[in-house]
mmCIF file of C-alpha atoms in Angstrom:
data_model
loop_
_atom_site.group_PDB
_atom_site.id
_atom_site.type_symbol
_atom_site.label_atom_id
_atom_site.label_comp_id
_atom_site.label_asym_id
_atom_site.label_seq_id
_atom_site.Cartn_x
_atom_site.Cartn_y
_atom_site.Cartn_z
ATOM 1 C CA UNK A 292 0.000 0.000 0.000
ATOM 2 C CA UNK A 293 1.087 3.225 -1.157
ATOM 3 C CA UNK A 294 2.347 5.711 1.945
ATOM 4 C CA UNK A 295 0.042 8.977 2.278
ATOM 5 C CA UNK A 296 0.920 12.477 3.131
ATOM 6 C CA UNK A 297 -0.055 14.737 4.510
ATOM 7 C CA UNK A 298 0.409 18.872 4.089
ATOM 8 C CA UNK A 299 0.769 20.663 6.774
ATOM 9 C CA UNK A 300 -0.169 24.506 5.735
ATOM 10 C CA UNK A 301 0.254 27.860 7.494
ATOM 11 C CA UNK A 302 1.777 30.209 9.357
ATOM 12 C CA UNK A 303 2.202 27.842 13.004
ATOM 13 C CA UNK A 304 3.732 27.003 15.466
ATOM 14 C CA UNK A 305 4.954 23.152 14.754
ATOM 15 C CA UNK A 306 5.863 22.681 18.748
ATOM 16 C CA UNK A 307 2.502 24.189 19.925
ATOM 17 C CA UNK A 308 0.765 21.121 21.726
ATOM 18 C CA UNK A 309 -2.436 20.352 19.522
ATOM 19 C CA UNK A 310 -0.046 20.736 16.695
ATOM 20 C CA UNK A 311 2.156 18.660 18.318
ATOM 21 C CA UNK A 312 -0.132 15.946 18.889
ATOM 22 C CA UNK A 313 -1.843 15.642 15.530
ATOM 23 C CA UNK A 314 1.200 15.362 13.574
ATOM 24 C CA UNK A 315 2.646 12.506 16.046
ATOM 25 C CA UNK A 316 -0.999 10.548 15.451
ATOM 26 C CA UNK A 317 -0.489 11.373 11.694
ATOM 27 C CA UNK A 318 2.463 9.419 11.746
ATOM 28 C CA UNK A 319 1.344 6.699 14.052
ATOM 29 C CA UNK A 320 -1.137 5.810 11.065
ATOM 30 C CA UNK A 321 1.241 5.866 8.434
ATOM 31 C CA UNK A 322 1.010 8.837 7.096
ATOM 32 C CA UNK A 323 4.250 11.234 6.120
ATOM 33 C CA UNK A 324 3.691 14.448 7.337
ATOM 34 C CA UNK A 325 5.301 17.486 4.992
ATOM 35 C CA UNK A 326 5.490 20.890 6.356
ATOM 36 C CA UNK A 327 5.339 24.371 4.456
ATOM 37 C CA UNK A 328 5.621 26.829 6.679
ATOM 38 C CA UNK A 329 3.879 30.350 4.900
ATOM 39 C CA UNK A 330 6.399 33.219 5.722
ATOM 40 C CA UNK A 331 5.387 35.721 3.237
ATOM 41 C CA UNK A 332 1.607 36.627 2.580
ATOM 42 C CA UNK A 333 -1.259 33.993 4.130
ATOM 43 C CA UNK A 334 -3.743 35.241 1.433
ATOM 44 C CA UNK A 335 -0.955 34.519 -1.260
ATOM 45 C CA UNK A 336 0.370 31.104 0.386
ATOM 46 C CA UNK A 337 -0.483 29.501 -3.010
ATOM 47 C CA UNK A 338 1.755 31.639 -4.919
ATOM 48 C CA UNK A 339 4.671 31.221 -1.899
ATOM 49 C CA UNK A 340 4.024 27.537 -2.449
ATOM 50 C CA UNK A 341 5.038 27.800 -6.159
ATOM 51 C CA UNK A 342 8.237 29.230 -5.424
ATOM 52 C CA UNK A 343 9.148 27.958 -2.014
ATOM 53 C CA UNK A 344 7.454 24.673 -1.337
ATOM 54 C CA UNK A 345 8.704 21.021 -0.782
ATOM 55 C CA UNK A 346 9.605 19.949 -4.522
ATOM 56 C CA UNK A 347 7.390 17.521 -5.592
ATOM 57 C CA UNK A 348 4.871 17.078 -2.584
ATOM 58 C CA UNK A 349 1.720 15.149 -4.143
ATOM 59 C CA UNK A 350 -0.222 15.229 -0.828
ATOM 60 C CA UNK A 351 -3.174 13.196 -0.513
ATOM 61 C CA UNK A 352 -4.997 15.628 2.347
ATOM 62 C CA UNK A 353 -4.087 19.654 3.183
ATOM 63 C CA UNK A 354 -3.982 20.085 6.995
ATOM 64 C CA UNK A 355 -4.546 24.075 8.182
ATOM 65 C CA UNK A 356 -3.781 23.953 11.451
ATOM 66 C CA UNK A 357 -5.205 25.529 14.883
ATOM 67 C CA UNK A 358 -6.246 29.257 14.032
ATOM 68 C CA UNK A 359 -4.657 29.725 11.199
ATOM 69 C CA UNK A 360 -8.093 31.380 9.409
ATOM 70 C CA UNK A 361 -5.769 33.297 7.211
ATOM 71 C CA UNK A 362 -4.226 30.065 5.512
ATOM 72 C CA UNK A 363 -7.678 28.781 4.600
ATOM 73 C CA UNK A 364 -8.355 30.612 1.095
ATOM 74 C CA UNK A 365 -5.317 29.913 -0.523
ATOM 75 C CA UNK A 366 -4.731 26.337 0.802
ATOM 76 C CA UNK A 367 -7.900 25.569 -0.431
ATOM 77 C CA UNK A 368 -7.193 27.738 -3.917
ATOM 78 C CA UNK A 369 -3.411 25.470 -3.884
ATOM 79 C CA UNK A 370 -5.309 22.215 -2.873
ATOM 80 C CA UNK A 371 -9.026 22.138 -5.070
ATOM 81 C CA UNK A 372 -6.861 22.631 -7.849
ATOM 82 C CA UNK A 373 -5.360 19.827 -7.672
ATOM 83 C CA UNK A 374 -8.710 17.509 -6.441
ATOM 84 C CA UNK A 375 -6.686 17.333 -2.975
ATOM 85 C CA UNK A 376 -9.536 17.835 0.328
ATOM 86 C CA UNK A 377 -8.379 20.357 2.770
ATOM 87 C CA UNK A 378 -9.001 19.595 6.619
ATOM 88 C CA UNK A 379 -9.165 22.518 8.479
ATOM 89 C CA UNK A 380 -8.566 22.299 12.202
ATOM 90 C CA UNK A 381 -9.713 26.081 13.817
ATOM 91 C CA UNK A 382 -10.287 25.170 17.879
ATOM 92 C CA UNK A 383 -11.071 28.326 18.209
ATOM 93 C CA UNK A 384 -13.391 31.061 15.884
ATOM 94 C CA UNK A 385 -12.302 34.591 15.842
ATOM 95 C CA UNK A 386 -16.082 35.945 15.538
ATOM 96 C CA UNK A 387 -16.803 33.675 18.836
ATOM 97 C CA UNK A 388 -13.455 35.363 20.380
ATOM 98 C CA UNK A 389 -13.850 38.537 20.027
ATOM 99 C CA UNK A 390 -17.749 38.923 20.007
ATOM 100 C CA UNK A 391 -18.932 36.476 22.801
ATOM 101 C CA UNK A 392 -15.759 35.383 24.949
ATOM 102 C CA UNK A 393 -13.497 38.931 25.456
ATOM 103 C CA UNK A 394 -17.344 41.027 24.493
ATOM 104 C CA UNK A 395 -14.861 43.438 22.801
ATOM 105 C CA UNK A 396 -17.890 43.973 19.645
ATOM 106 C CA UNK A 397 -21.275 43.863 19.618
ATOM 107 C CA UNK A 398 -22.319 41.360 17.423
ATOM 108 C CA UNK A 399 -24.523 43.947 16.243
ATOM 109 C CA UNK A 400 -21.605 45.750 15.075
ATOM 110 C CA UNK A 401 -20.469 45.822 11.292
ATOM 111 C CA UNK A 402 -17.310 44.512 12.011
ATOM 112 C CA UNK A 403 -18.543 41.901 14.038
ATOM 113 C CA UNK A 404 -20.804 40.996 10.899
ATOM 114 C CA UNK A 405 -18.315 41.005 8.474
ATOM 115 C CA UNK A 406 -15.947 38.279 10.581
ATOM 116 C CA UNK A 407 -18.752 36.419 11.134
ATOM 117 C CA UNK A 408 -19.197 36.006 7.173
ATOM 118 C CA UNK A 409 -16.055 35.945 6.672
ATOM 119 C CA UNK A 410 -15.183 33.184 9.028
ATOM 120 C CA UNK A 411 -18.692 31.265 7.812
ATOM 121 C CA UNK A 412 -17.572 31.826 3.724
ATOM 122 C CA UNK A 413 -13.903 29.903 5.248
ATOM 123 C CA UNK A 414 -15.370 27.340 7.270
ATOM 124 C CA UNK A 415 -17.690 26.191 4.528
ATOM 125 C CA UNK A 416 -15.150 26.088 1.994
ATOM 126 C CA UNK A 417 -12.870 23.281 3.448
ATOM 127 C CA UNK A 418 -14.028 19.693 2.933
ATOM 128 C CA UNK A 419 -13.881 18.819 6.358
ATOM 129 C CA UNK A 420 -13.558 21.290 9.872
ATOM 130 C CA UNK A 421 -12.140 19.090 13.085
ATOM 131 C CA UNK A 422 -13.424 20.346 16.425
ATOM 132 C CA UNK A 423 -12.344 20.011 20.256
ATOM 133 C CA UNK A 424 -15.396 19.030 21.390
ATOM 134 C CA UNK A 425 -19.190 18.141 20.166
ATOM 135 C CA UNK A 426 -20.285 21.636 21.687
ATOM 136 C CA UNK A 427 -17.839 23.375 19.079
ATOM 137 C CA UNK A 428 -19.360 21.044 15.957
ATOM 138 C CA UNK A 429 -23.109 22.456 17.124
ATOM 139 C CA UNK A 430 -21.478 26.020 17.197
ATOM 140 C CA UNK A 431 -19.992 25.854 13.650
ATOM 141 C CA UNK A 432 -23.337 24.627 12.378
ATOM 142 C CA UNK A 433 -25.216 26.732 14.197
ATOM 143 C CA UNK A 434 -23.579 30.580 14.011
ATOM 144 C CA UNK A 435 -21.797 29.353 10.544
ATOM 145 C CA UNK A 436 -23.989 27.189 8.748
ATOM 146 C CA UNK A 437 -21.317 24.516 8.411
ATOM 147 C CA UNK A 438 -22.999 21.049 7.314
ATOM 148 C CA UNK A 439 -23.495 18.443 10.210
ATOM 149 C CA UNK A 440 -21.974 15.848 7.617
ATOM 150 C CA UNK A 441 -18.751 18.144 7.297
ATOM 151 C CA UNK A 442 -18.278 18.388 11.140
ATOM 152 C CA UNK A 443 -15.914 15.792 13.239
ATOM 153 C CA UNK A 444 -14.510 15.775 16.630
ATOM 154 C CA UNK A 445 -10.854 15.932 17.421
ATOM 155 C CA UNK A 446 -10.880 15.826 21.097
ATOM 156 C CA UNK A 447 -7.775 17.902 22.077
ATOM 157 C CA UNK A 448 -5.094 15.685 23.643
ATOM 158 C CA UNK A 449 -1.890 16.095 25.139
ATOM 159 C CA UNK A 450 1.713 15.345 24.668
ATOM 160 C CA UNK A 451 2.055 11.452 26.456
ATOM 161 C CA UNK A 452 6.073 11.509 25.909
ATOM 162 C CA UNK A 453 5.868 14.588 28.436
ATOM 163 C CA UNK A 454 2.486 14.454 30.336
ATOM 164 C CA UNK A 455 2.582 10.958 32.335
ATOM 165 C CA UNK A 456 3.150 9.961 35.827
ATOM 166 C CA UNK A 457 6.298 9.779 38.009
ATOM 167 C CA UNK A 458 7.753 6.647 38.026
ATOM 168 C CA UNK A 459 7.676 7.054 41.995
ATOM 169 C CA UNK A 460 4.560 9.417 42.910
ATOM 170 C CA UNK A 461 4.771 9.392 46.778
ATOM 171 C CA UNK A 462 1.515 10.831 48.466
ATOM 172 C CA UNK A 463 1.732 13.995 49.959
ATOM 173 C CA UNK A 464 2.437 14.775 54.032
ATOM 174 C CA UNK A 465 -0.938 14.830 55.088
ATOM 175 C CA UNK A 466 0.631 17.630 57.567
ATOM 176 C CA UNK A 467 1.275 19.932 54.807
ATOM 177 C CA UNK A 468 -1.280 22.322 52.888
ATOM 178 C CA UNK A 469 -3.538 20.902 50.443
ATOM 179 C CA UNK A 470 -2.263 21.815 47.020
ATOM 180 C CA UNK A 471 -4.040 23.496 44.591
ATOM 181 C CA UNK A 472 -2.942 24.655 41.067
ATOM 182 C CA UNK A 473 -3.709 26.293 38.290
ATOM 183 C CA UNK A 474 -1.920 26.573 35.429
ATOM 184 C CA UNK A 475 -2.552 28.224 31.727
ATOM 185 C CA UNK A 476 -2.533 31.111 29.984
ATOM 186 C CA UNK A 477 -4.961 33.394 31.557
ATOM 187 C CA UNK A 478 -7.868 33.622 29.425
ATOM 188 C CA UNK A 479 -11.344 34.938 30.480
ATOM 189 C CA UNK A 480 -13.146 31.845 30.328
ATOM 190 C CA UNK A 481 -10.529 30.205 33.022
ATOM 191 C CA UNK A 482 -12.300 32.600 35.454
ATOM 192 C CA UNK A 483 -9.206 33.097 37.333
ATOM 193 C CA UNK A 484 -10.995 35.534 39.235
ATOM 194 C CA UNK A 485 -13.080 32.482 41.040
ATOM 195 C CA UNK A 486 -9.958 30.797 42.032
ATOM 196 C CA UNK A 487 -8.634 33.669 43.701
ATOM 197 C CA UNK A 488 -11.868 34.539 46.047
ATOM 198 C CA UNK A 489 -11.955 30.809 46.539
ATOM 199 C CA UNK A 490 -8.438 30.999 47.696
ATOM 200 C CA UNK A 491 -9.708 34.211 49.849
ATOM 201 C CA UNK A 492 -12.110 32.476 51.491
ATOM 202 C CA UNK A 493 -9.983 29.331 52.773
ATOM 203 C CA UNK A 494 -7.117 31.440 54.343
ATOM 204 C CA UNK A 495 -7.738 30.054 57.650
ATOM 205 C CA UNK A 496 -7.739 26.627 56.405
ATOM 206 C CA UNK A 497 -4.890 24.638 55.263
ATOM 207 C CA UNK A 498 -5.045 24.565 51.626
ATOM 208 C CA UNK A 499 -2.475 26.311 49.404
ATOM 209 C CA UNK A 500 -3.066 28.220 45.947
ATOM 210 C CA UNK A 501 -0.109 28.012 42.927
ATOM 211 C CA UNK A 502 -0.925 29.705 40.217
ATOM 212 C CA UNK A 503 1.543 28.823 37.034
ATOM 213 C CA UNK A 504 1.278 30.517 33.648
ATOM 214 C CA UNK A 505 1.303 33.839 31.828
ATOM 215 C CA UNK A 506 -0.742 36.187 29.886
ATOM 216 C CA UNK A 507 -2.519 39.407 29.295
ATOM 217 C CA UNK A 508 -4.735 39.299 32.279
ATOM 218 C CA UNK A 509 -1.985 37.819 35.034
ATOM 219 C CA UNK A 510 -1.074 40.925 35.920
ATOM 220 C CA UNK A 511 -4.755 41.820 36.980
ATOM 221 C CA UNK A 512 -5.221 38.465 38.664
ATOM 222 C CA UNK A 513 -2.089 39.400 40.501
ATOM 223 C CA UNK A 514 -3.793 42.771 41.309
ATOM 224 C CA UNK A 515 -7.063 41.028 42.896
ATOM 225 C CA UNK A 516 -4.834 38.431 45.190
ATOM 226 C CA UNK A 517 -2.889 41.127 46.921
ATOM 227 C CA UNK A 518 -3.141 40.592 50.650
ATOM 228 C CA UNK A 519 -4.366 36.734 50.220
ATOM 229 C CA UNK A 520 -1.917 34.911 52.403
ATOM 230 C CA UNK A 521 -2.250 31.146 50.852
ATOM 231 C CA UNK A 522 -1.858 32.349 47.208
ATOM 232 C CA UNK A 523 1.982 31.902 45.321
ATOM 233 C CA UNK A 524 2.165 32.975 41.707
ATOM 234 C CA UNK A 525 5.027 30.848 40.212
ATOM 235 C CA UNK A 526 7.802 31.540 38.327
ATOM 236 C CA UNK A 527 7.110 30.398 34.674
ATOM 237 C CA UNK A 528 9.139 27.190 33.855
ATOM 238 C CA UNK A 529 10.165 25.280 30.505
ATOM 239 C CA UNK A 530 7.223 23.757 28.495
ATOM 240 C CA UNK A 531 8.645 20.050 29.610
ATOM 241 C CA UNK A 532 8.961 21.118 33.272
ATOM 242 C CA UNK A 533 5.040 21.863 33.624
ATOM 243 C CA UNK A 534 4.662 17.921 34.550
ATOM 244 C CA UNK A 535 6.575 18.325 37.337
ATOM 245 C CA UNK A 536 4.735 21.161 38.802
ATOM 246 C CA UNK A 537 1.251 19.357 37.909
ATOM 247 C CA UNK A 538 2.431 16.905 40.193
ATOM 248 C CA UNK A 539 3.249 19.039 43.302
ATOM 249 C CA UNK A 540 -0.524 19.693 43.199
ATOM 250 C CA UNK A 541 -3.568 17.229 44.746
ATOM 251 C CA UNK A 542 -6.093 18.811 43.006
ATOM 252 C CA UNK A 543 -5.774 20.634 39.487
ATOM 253 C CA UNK A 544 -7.974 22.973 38.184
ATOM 254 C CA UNK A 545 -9.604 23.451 35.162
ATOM 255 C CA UNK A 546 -12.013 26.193 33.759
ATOM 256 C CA UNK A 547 -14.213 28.321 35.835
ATOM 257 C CA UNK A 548 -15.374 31.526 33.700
ATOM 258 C CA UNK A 549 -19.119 32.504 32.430
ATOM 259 C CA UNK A 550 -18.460 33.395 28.537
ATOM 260 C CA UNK A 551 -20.041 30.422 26.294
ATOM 261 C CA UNK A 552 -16.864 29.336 25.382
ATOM 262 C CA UNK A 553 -15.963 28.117 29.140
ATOM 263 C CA UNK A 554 -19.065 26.104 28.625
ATOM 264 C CA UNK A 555 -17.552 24.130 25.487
ATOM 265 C CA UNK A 556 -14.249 23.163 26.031
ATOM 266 C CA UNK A 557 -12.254 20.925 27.449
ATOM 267 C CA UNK A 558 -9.061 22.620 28.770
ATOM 268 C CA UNK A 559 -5.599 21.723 27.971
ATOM 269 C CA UNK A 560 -4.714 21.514 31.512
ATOM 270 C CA UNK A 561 -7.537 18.862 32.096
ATOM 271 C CA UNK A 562 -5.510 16.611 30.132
ATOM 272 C CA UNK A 563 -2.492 17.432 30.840
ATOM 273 C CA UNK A 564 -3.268 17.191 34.824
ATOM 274 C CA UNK A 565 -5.115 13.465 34.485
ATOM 275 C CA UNK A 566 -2.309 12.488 32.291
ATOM 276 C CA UNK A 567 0.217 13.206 34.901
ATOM 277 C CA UNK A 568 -2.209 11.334 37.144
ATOM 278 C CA UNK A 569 -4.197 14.278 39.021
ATOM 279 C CA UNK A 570 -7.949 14.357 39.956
ATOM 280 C CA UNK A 571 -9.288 17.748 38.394
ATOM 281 C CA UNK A 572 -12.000 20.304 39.379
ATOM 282 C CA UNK A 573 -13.990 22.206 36.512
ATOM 283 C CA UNK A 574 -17.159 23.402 35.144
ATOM 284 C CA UNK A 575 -19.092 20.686 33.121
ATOM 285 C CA UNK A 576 -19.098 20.880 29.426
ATOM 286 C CA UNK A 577 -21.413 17.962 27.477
ATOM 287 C CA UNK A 578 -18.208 17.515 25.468
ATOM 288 C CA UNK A 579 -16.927 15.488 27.449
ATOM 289 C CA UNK A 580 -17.278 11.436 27.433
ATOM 290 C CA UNK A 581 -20.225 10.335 28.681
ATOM 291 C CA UNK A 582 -18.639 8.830 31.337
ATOM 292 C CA UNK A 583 -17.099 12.068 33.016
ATOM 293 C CA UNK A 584 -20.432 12.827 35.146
ATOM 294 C CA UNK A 585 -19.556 9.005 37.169
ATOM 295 C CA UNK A 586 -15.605 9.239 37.238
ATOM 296 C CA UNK A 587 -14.249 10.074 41.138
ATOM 297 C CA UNK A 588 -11.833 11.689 39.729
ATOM 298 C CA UNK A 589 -13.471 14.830 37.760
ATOM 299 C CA UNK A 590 -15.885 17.186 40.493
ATOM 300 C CA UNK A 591 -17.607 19.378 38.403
ATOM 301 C CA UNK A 592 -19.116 22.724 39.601
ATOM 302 C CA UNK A 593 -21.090 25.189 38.362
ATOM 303 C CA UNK A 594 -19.375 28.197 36.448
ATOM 304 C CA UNK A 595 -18.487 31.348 37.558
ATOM 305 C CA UNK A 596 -19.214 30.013 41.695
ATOM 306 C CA UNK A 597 -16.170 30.688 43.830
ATOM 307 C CA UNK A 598 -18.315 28.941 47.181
ATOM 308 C CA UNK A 599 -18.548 26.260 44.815
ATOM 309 C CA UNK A 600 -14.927 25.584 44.028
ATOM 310 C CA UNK A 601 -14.481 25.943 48.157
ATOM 311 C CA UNK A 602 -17.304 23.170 48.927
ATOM 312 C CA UNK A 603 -15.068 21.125 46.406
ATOM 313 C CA UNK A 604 -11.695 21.498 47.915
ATOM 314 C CA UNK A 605 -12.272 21.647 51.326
ATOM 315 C CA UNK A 606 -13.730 17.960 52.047
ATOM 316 C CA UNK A 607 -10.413 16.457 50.786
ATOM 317 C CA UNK A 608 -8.590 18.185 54.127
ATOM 318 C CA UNK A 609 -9.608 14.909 55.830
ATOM 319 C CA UNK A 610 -9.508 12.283 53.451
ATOM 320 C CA UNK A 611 -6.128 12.433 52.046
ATOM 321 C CA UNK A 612 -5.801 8.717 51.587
ATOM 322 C CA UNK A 613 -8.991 9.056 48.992
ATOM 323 C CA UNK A 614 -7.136 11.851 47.277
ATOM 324 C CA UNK A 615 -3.797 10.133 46.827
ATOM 325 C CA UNK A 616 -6.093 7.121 45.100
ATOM 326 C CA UNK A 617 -7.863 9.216 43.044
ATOM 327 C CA UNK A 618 -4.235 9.785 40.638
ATOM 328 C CA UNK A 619 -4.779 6.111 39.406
ATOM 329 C CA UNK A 620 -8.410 7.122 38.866
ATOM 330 C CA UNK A 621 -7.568 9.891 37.126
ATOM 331 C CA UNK A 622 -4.825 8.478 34.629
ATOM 332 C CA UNK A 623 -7.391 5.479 33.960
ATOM 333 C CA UNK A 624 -9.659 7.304 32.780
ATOM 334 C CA UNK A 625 -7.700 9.564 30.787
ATOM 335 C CA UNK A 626 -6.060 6.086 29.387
ATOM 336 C CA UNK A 627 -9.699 4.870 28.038
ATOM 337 C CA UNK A 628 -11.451 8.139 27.285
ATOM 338 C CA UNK A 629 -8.701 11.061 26.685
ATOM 339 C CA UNK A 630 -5.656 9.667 25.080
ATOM 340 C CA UNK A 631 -3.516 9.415 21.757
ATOM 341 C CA UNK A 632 -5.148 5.803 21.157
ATOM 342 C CA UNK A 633 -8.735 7.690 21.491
ATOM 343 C CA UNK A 634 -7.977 10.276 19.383
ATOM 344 C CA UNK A 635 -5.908 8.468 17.274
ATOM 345 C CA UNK A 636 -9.250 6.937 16.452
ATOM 346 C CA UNK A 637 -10.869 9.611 16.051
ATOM 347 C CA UNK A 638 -8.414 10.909 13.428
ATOM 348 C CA UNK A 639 -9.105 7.538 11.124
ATOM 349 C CA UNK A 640 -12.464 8.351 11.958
ATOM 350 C CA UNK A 641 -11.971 11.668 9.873
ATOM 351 C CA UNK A 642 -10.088 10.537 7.364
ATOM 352 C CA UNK A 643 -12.369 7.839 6.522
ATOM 353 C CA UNK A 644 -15.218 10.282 5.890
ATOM 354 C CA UNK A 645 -13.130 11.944 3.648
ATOM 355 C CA UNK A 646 -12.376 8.642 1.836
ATOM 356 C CA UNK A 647 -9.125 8.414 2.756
#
């Protein structure tokens, strides 16, 4: 049987996890994975291709990876040409971003029309659009009008040769603060702000708060935990050193904010903190597996509820022993329901409705 290959199309980051990921279950079905990395013009990546592009690439499938909108047009121009399907992998919609999660335009706005027609003239153009979750697929049909039949779920995944558990994963000193962390990029539908009141209203108690991550809004989280005494903002460490940290925690948290996006992912750090063998707290999404709502090992709250995220924690002070066999719990189920062979799956899945 003849090997297939994949393009992989855009202006991207290859080492960014979900990029990461797909190309390593790419090549775990037998696929060769060629990169062409637009530098010039996204609009004009066709053109670039011409002049720049791995000689004689006959792909069988176009790949545009997470959020790379601006690569769409012209890999599908480069690709349709040539009778070659594009897959088109978004995670995230820029109309959805800037409309309902950071409320920056009105959707009533002009420019919030025009992105969402824009976005819906892309989305329908590729022969197949991948999404995190089954809340994202009824998003894209609904707001963009994408056929149910051209929808499939990627769930997101995380990197196994770095996310995993110790070899020797000692429980914790049942003398010492219970652990708490969060870690990510502080976006507004983490609802960072619900962690820190939670973390204000259990000073007296012996639970600890590490926060671990970066972005725009840290400095304001920052801001609103001056004066909380059980609160330590860590220093940001090395992409392969985040395990580590993950497992200093007991509990790892997941997403917390009010914007409709919060309510239709699955965060990165869910995997990543079951993977390294860590019971998780976060808002329910129905994207998850079925079997979420009966796993020990996932306590799911309502959204934007600090008392809520206390009444989770705060039972665990006594029942340590429970805790510390919760992390087999928790890396079972991500084994079965969360992991490259799931996905991996669902990939072939994909590719087989696109006949390939």
């Amino acid at each position: 049987m003849t090997q297939k290959t994949v393009l992989w199309w855009g202006r991207f980051g290859p080492d960014y996890s979900r990029n990461r990921v797909a190309i390593a279950l790419f090549k775990e079905l037998g696929w060769k994975v060629e990169i062409f990395l637009v530098r010039w013009c996204c609009a004009l990546g066709d053109v670039e291709f011409a002049l720049r592009g791995p000689k004689g690439c006959k792909p069988d499938l176009v790949w545009v990876p997470v959020a790379r909108q601006r690569d769409v047009a012209a890999a599908c121009r480069w690709a349709h040409r040539r009778g070659i399907p594009v897959m088109f992998d978004p995670m995230i919609s820029a109309w959805d971003k800037k409309v309902l999660e950071q409320m920056k335009w009105s959707a009533d706005e002009a420019r919030a029309k025009r992105l969402l027609a824009y976005e819906t003239r892309l989305f329908n153009r590729v022969d197949r659009v991948l999404c995190d979750t089954s809340c994202h697929a009824d998003f894209f049909h609904e707001h963009m009008g994408v056929p149910r039949e051209k929808l499939g779920v990627l769930f997101t995944g995380t990197d196994e040769a770095v996310f995993k558990p110790a070899e020797d994963d000692p429980p914790h000193d049942p003398k010492a603060p219970l652990r708490i962390l969060y870690h990510g990029v502080y976006l507004p539908l983490h609802g960072m702000e619900v962690i820190v009141e939670a973390a204000r209203r259990t000073q007296n108690l012996n639970i600890h708060w590490d926060f671990l991550g970066w972005g725009a809004r840290k400095a304001a989280t920052e801001e609103q935990a001056k004066g909380i005494t059980n609160i330590t903002f860590l220093d940001k460490v090395p992409y392969v050193e985040v395990p580590r940290v993950i497992r200093t925690a007991d509990i790892v948290l997941g997403v917390f904010g009010t914007t409709e996006k919060a309510s239709r992912v699955i965060g990165n750090k869910v995997y990543e903190a079951m993977a390294c063998a860590r019971p998780v707290i976060n808002e329910f999404c129905t994207g998850y597996p079925p079997e979420a709502k009966d796993c020990p090992a996932i306590t799911f709250i309502p959204p934007g509820d600090p008392q809520a995220l206390v009444d989770a924690v705060t039972p665990w002070l006594d029942r340590r022993e429970e805790l510390y066999a919760l992390r087999k719990t928790a890396r079972d189920f991500f084994e079965r329901h969360l992991s490259m062979e799931v996905i991996r799956k669902q990939l072939a899945d994909n590719l087989k409705a696109l006949g390939l």
